[in-house]
Short mmCIF file of C-alpha atoms and ligand atoms in Angstrom, two decimals:
data_model
loop_
_atom_site.label_atom_id
_atom_site.label_comp_id
_atom_site.label_asym_id
_atom_site.label_seq_id
_atom_site.Cartn_x
_atom_site.Cartn_y
_atom_site.Cartn_z
CA MET A 1 5.18 -9.26 -23.44
CA ILE A 2 6.43 -9.17 -19.69
CA PRO A 3 9.69 -11.02 -19.34
CA PRO A 4 9.76 -13.80 -16.57
CA ILE A 5 12.21 -11.81 -14.40
CA ALA A 6 9.73 -8.77 -14.28
CA ARG A 7 6.61 -11.20 -14.03
CA ARG A 8 7.68 -11.95 -10.39
CA PHE A 9 6.75 -8.40 -9.56
CA VAL A 10 4.00 -7.47 -12.04
CA ALA A 11 0.70 -9.53 -12.58
CA GLY A 12 0.24 -8.49 -16.26
CA GLU A 13 -0.47 -5.73 -18.65
CA THR A 14 -4.26 -6.00 -18.51
CA PRO A 15 -6.95 -6.33 -15.91
CA ALA A 16 -7.68 -9.88 -16.86
CA GLU A 17 -4.27 -10.87 -16.22
CA ALA A 18 -4.35 -9.16 -12.93
CA LEU A 19 -7.76 -11.05 -11.97
CA GLU A 20 -6.10 -14.32 -13.12
CA TYR A 21 -3.09 -13.72 -10.95
CA VAL A 22 -5.28 -12.65 -7.95
CA ARG A 23 -7.12 -16.00 -8.16
CA THR A 24 -3.73 -17.79 -7.84
CA ILE A 25 -2.90 -16.09 -4.63
CA ASN A 26 -6.36 -16.21 -3.17
CA GLU A 27 -6.03 -20.10 -3.51
CA ALA A 28 -2.89 -19.77 -1.35
CA GLY A 29 -4.81 -17.96 1.25
CA VAL A 30 -3.49 -14.32 0.42
CA GLY A 31 -5.65 -11.51 -0.59
CA ALA A 32 -4.78 -8.82 -3.28
CA MET A 33 -4.79 -5.03 -3.49
CA VAL A 34 -4.64 -4.34 -7.34
CA ASN A 35 -2.90 -1.04 -8.62
CA ARG A 36 -2.86 -0.04 -12.13
CA LEU A 37 0.77 1.05 -12.72
CA GLY A 38 1.09 4.90 -13.46
CA SER A 39 0.85 8.18 -11.84
CA HIS A 40 1.09 11.98 -12.38
CA THR A 41 -1.58 12.06 -15.16
CA ARG A 42 -2.09 15.56 -16.46
CA GLU A 43 -4.78 14.74 -18.90
CA ARG A 44 -8.29 14.70 -17.79
CA SER A 45 -9.42 12.08 -20.47
CA LYS A 46 -6.60 9.75 -19.12
CA ALA A 47 -7.37 10.11 -15.49
CA GLU A 48 -11.05 9.54 -16.29
CA ALA A 49 -10.14 6.44 -18.22
CA THR A 50 -8.10 5.06 -15.25
CA ALA A 51 -11.02 5.75 -12.92
CA ALA A 52 -13.29 3.89 -15.16
CA GLU A 53 -10.84 0.91 -15.30
CA TYR A 54 -10.79 0.93 -11.34
CA ARG A 55 -14.56 0.95 -11.41
CA SER A 56 -14.84 -1.90 -14.04
CA PHE A 57 -12.21 -3.89 -11.96
CA VAL A 58 -14.13 -3.70 -8.85
CA ARG A 59 -17.22 -5.18 -10.57
CA ASP A 60 -14.94 -7.86 -11.99
CA VAL A 61 -13.60 -8.76 -8.57
CA ASP A 62 -17.17 -8.89 -7.16
CA GLU A 63 -18.48 -11.16 -10.11
CA ALA A 64 -15.52 -13.42 -10.05
CA ASN A 65 -15.95 -13.69 -6.08
CA LEU A 66 -12.27 -12.84 -5.43
CA THR A 67 -10.63 -11.53 -2.29
CA ALA A 68 -9.23 -8.21 -3.60
CA SER A 69 -9.29 -4.40 -3.02
CA VAL A 70 -8.09 -1.71 -5.24
CA ALA A 71 -5.17 0.68 -4.46
CA LEU A 72 -4.86 3.79 -6.46
CA LYS A 73 -2.51 6.82 -6.49
CA PRO A 74 -3.96 10.17 -6.18
CA THR A 75 -2.12 11.73 -9.18
CA GLN A 76 -3.26 8.96 -11.39
CA ILE A 77 -6.94 9.76 -10.82
CA GLY A 78 -6.70 13.59 -11.05
CA LEU A 79 -4.84 15.17 -8.29
CA GLU A 80 -2.68 16.88 -10.89
CA LEU A 81 -5.39 18.44 -12.30
CA GLY A 82 -6.81 19.74 -8.92
CA GLU A 83 -8.36 18.71 -5.74
CA GLU A 84 -11.74 18.76 -7.01
CA ALA A 85 -11.14 16.47 -9.95
CA PHE A 86 -9.34 14.00 -7.58
CA ARG A 87 -12.27 13.92 -5.00
CA GLU A 88 -14.80 13.41 -7.87
CA LEU A 89 -13.01 10.58 -9.34
CA LEU A 90 -12.14 8.94 -6.05
CA SER A 91 -15.69 9.35 -4.82
CA GLY A 92 -17.05 7.55 -7.94
CA ILE A 93 -14.78 4.47 -7.50
CA VAL A 94 -15.54 4.41 -3.90
CA SER A 95 -19.38 4.43 -4.45
CA VAL A 96 -19.15 1.61 -6.98
CA ALA A 97 -16.81 -0.31 -4.75
CA ALA A 98 -19.26 0.09 -1.82
CA GLU A 99 -22.17 -1.35 -3.86
CA ARG A 100 -19.80 -4.37 -4.40
CA ASP A 101 -18.28 -4.58 -1.15
CA VAL A 102 -14.93 -3.89 -2.38
CA PHE A 103 -12.30 -1.86 -0.41
CA VAL A 104 -10.55 0.88 -1.72
CA TRP A 105 -6.93 1.90 -0.67
CA VAL A 106 -5.50 5.38 -1.46
CA ASP A 107 -1.74 5.28 -1.85
CA MET A 108 0.29 8.17 -0.52
CA GLU A 109 2.89 9.77 -2.74
CA GLU A 110 5.22 12.79 -2.62
CA HIS A 111 5.04 14.78 0.62
CA ALA A 112 3.42 17.84 -1.28
CA THR A 113 0.50 15.84 -1.93
CA THR A 114 -0.22 14.60 1.70
CA ASP A 115 -2.70 17.41 2.48
CA ALA A 116 -4.78 17.10 -0.44
CA THR A 117 -4.81 13.40 -0.25
CA LEU A 118 -5.92 13.46 3.35
CA ASP A 119 -8.63 16.12 2.75
CA ALA A 120 -10.17 14.02 -0.10
CA PHE A 121 -9.79 10.78 1.79
CA GLU A 122 -11.56 12.21 4.87
CA GLU A 123 -14.38 13.71 3.01
CA VAL A 124 -15.09 10.57 0.92
CA ALA A 125 -14.68 8.19 3.86
CA ARG A 126 -17.01 10.23 5.96
CA ALA A 127 -19.67 10.47 3.23
CA ALA A 128 -19.29 6.67 2.53
CA GLY A 129 -19.05 5.59 6.21
CA GLY A 130 -15.89 3.34 5.48
CA GLY A 131 -14.84 1.07 2.69
CA VAL A 132 -11.93 3.15 2.12
CA GLY A 133 -8.34 3.34 3.72
CA VAL A 134 -5.26 5.68 3.31
CA CYS A 135 -1.56 5.12 3.72
CA LEU A 136 0.56 7.29 6.05
CA GLN A 137 4.27 7.59 5.75
CA ALA A 138 6.34 7.04 8.96
CA ASN A 139 9.28 9.21 7.77
CA LEU A 140 7.27 12.44 7.62
CA LYS A 141 7.62 14.56 10.65
CA ARG A 142 3.80 15.45 10.37
CA THR A 143 2.61 11.93 10.51
CA PRO A 144 1.82 11.63 14.36
CA ALA A 145 -0.55 14.54 13.83
CA ASP A 146 -2.11 13.09 10.76
CA LEU A 147 -2.67 9.75 12.44
CA ASP A 148 -4.21 11.80 15.30
CA ARG A 149 -6.59 13.50 12.89
CA LEU A 150 -7.59 10.03 11.36
CA ALA A 151 -8.22 8.49 14.49
CA ASP A 152 -12.28 8.87 14.32
CA VAL A 153 -12.53 8.93 10.39
CA PRO A 154 -14.37 5.59 9.40
CA GLY A 155 -12.17 3.31 7.30
CA ALA A 156 -8.68 1.93 7.60
CA VAL A 157 -5.17 3.28 7.87
CA ARG A 158 -2.16 1.64 6.15
CA LEU A 159 1.36 2.40 7.81
CA VAL A 160 4.37 2.40 5.71
CA LYS A 161 8.02 3.39 6.55
CA GLY A 162 7.57 5.82 3.45
CA THR A 163 11.28 5.27 2.22
CA ALA A 164 9.73 4.85 -1.51
CA TYR A 165 10.05 8.73 -2.12
CA ASP A 166 12.88 10.92 -1.08
CA PRO A 167 11.51 13.75 0.95
CA PRO A 168 13.71 16.59 2.22
CA PRO A 169 15.26 16.67 5.87
CA ARG A 170 13.07 19.75 6.47
CA VAL A 171 9.85 17.62 6.55
CA ALA A 172 11.17 14.02 6.89
CA HIS A 173 13.31 11.73 9.03
CA THR A 174 16.13 10.43 7.06
CA ASP A 175 17.84 8.09 9.59
CA GLY A 176 16.70 4.55 9.23
CA GLU A 177 16.73 3.70 12.97
CA ARG A 178 14.86 6.78 13.78
CA ILE A 179 12.16 5.97 11.18
CA ASP A 180 11.83 2.38 12.50
CA ARG A 181 11.29 4.03 16.07
CA VAL A 182 8.71 6.25 14.59
CA TYR A 183 6.99 3.38 12.68
CA ARG A 184 6.83 1.39 16.02
CA SER A 185 5.27 4.06 17.91
CA LEU A 186 2.79 5.10 15.05
CA LEU A 187 1.79 1.38 15.01
CA ARG A 188 1.08 1.38 18.80
CA ASP A 189 -0.94 4.57 18.63
CA ALA A 190 -2.93 3.19 15.76
CA PHE A 191 -3.69 -0.14 17.42
CA GLU A 192 -4.51 1.50 20.69
CA ARG A 193 -6.94 4.15 19.13
CA PHE A 194 -8.20 2.99 15.81
CA ASP A 195 -11.68 1.06 15.41
CA GLY A 196 -10.96 0.39 11.77
CA THR A 197 -8.39 -2.00 10.46
CA VAL A 198 -4.76 -1.14 10.81
CA ALA A 199 -2.53 -2.27 8.04
CA VAL A 200 1.06 -2.89 8.65
CA ALA A 201 2.64 -2.46 5.13
CA SER A 202 6.10 -3.69 5.77
CA HIS A 203 8.47 -6.57 4.67
CA ASP A 204 10.29 -6.18 8.03
CA PRO A 205 9.78 -9.24 10.25
CA GLU A 206 10.39 -7.27 13.23
CA MET A 207 7.53 -4.66 12.45
CA ILE A 208 5.13 -7.41 11.71
CA ASP A 209 5.82 -9.28 14.83
CA HIS A 210 5.54 -5.94 16.80
CA ALA A 211 2.03 -5.59 15.00
CA ILE A 212 0.96 -9.02 15.96
CA SER A 213 1.86 -8.39 19.54
CA LEU A 214 -0.13 -5.17 19.54
CA HIS A 215 -3.10 -7.02 17.96
CA GLU A 216 -3.02 -9.66 20.72
CA ARG A 217 -2.99 -6.75 23.33
CA TYR A 218 -5.60 -4.47 22.02
CA GLY A 219 -7.60 -6.87 19.80
CA THR A 220 -7.81 -4.19 16.85
CA ASP A 221 -8.47 -5.72 13.47
CA PHE A 222 -5.31 -5.69 11.33
CA GLU A 223 -3.76 -6.95 8.15
CA ILE A 224 -0.18 -7.61 6.85
CA GLN A 225 0.59 -6.00 3.57
CA MET A 226 3.43 -6.84 1.31
CA LEU A 227 4.25 -6.30 -2.35
CA MET A 228 4.04 -8.86 -5.12
CA GLY A 229 7.31 -10.70 -5.55
CA VAL A 230 8.70 -9.85 -2.11
CA ARG A 231 9.06 -12.54 0.49
CA PRO A 232 6.30 -14.55 -1.09
CA GLU A 233 6.90 -17.66 1.24
CA ALA A 234 6.51 -15.27 4.28
CA GLN A 235 3.20 -14.06 2.86
CA ILE A 236 1.73 -17.44 2.41
CA ARG A 237 3.17 -18.64 5.93
CA ARG A 238 1.74 -15.39 7.75
CA ALA A 239 -1.62 -15.97 5.84
CA ARG A 240 -2.03 -19.26 7.84
CA GLU A 241 -2.78 -17.29 10.86
CA TYR A 242 -3.60 -13.61 9.82
CA ASP A 243 -5.13 -11.59 7.18
CA VAL A 244 -2.34 -11.01 4.35
CA SER A 245 -2.88 -8.86 1.37
CA GLN A 246 -0.51 -8.38 -1.34
CA TYR A 247 -0.06 -5.27 -3.54
CA VAL A 248 -0.49 -6.51 -7.15
CA PRO A 249 0.44 -4.07 -9.82
CA TYR A 250 -0.28 -4.56 -13.49
CA GLY A 251 -0.45 -2.43 -16.74
CA PRO A 252 1.65 -1.51 -19.61
CA ARG A 253 3.81 0.80 -17.67
CA TRP A 254 5.52 -2.05 -15.74
CA LYS A 255 9.27 -1.37 -16.39
CA ARG A 256 10.36 1.04 -13.76
CA TRP A 257 8.35 -0.55 -11.18
CA ALA A 258 9.82 -4.11 -12.07
CA LEU A 259 13.40 -2.81 -12.38
CA ASN A 260 12.94 -1.02 -8.83
CA ARG A 261 11.91 -4.12 -7.20
CA ALA A 262 14.48 -6.33 -8.75
CA ARG A 263 17.20 -3.97 -7.66
CA ASN A 264 15.88 -4.13 -4.02
CA GLY A 265 15.62 -7.78 -4.12
CA VAL A 266 19.49 -7.82 -5.01
CA ARG A 267 20.22 -5.42 -2.13
CA PHE A 268 18.41 -7.59 0.39
CA ALA A 269 19.68 -10.77 -0.94
CA ALA A 270 23.25 -9.31 -0.57
CA LYS A 271 22.48 -8.04 3.10
CA ASP A 272 21.14 -11.45 4.06
CA ALA A 273 24.15 -13.13 2.78
CA LEU A 274 26.49 -10.77 4.40
CA ASP A 275 24.69 -10.84 7.67
CA GLY A 276 24.81 -14.77 7.37
CA ALA A 277 28.46 -14.54 7.01
CA VAL A 278 28.96 -12.42 10.05
CA GLY A 279 26.88 -14.83 12.06
CA ILE A 280 28.92 -17.76 11.12
CA HIS A 281 32.35 -15.93 11.51
CA GLY A 282 31.96 -12.90 13.42
P1 LIG B 301 12.89 -2.00 4.97
O1 LIG B 301 13.23 -1.00 5.95
O2 LIG B 301 13.27 -1.43 3.35
O3 LIG B 301 13.63 -3.28 5.30
C1 LIG B 301 13.45 -3.90 6.64
C2 LIG B 301 13.67 -5.48 6.47
O4 LIG B 301 12.57 -5.98 5.64
C3 LIG B 301 14.97 -5.74 5.74
O5 LIG B 301 16.06 -5.80 6.61
C4 LIG B 301 14.54 -7.38 5.23
O6 LIG B 301 14.64 -8.10 6.28
C5 LIG B 301 13.01 -7.04 4.90
N1 LIG B 301 12.91 -6.75 3.47
C6 LIG B 301 12.65 -5.38 2.98
N2 LIG B 301 12.66 -5.53 1.65
C7 LIG B 301 12.94 -6.68 1.18
C8 LIG B 301 13.11 -7.31 0.05
N3 LIG B 301 12.94 -6.77 -1.17
N4 LIG B 301 13.53 -8.78 -0.07
C9 LIG B 301 13.75 -9.37 1.16
N5 LIG B 301 13.56 -8.83 2.30
C10 LIG B 301 13.11 -7.54 2.38
N6 LIG B 301 5.18 3.84 0.38
C11 LIG B 301 4.59 5.00 0.32
O7 LIG B 301 5.30 6.15 0.30
N7 LIG B 301 3.22 5.22 -0.08
C12 LIG B 301 2.44 4.02 -0.15
O8 LIG B 301 1.32 4.24 -0.53
C13 LIG B 301 2.96 2.71 -0.07
N8 LIG B 301 2.50 1.70 -0.09
C14 LIG B 301 2.94 0.50 0.24
C15 LIG B 301 2.19 -0.78 0.18
C16 LIG B 301 2.73 -1.92 0.53
C17 LIG B 301 1.87 -3.32 0.59
C18 LIG B 301 4.20 -1.87 1.02
C19 LIG B 301 4.92 -3.32 1.34
C20 LIG B 301 5.00 -0.89 0.88
C21 LIG B 301 4.35 0.36 0.52
N9 LIG B 301 5.13 1.63 0.63
C22 LIG B 301 4.45 2.66 0.26
C23 LIG B 301 6.61 1.49 0.63
C24 LIG B 301 7.28 1.70 2.05
O9 LIG B 301 6.99 3.06 2.18
C25 LIG B 301 8.63 1.15 2.11
O10 LIG B 301 9.36 2.12 1.26
C26 LIG B 301 8.86 -0.18 1.73
O11 LIG B 301 7.95 -1.10 2.13
C27 LIG B 301 10.33 -0.53 2.25
O12 LIG B 301 10.06 -0.52 3.68
P2 LIG B 301 9.99 -2.00 4.67
O13 LIG B 301 9.07 -1.65 5.76
O14 LIG B 301 9.34 -3.00 3.69
O15 LIG B 301 11.50 -2.59 4.92
#
């Protein structure tokens, strides 16, 4: 059983619990991107079972009439077994999802997987004519060129700062202010040039406001994406005016994810308290 402290960040251990949770956030006007926790699967049977679970989840979302997409990690559905295995399993999920009008997001993982992820995404997105989106990480030095490559690919792009992994300085910016500057500029490029949806996946109020001003200027479709359990009040407040999607993880391997989210929460609560103290006294 998942203890209450972790339940803030994880919807449950089973697809049924995830669906139930999605129903509650949908009632508050927030959509979901559902991820089965786990990555770096090296056994074909496990990768196939995970892909089958996503296909079945997509059917359940449609039948329950919920507002939800799925968000999968390339290495949980075959990338560790080779690019062909990944493409095959991704394409199988996307085709079932297309029949059910459910969107599929492809997360981005370690920098060594970027080429293979984008190649598979591009092939599957062109074949399906959309219905699928991919994540790009602002901290990677290559990302402006990757964004350029995706400009005429059908589908959607999710922009993140990319600080979840720890790429070496050879390939990535490591300074937070620099990453923020690049993130703003990528958002501007995407809003200016993309026909499909641009997702601003950040908890940073400044970046969300920047995206809103770009949306007002260029009219590009966009959505705000945040993680389950992080700034939940802000998610509901923003959803009164804009599309908001919450990244909803579930599955038996919830411990590490919940621990990392709890650690981050403490870090930001402490920072907010200190900023408040400086605001009052300094
Ligand atoms: P930060 O730069 O971490 O923080 C900026 C400000 O945001 C803070 O000052 C604070 O005001 C607010 N904030 C941030 N976190 C909190 C918190 N816990 N509590 C309260 N306030 C907070 N990374 C990938 O590499 N690949 C992916 O596929 C991917 N998908 C993602 C999907 C979603 C929906 C989201 C939200 C993130 C995803 N990420 C992904 C992670 C991303 O790369 C960042 O590591 C992560 O979002 C932290 O950056 P940030 O933009 O939220 O803000």
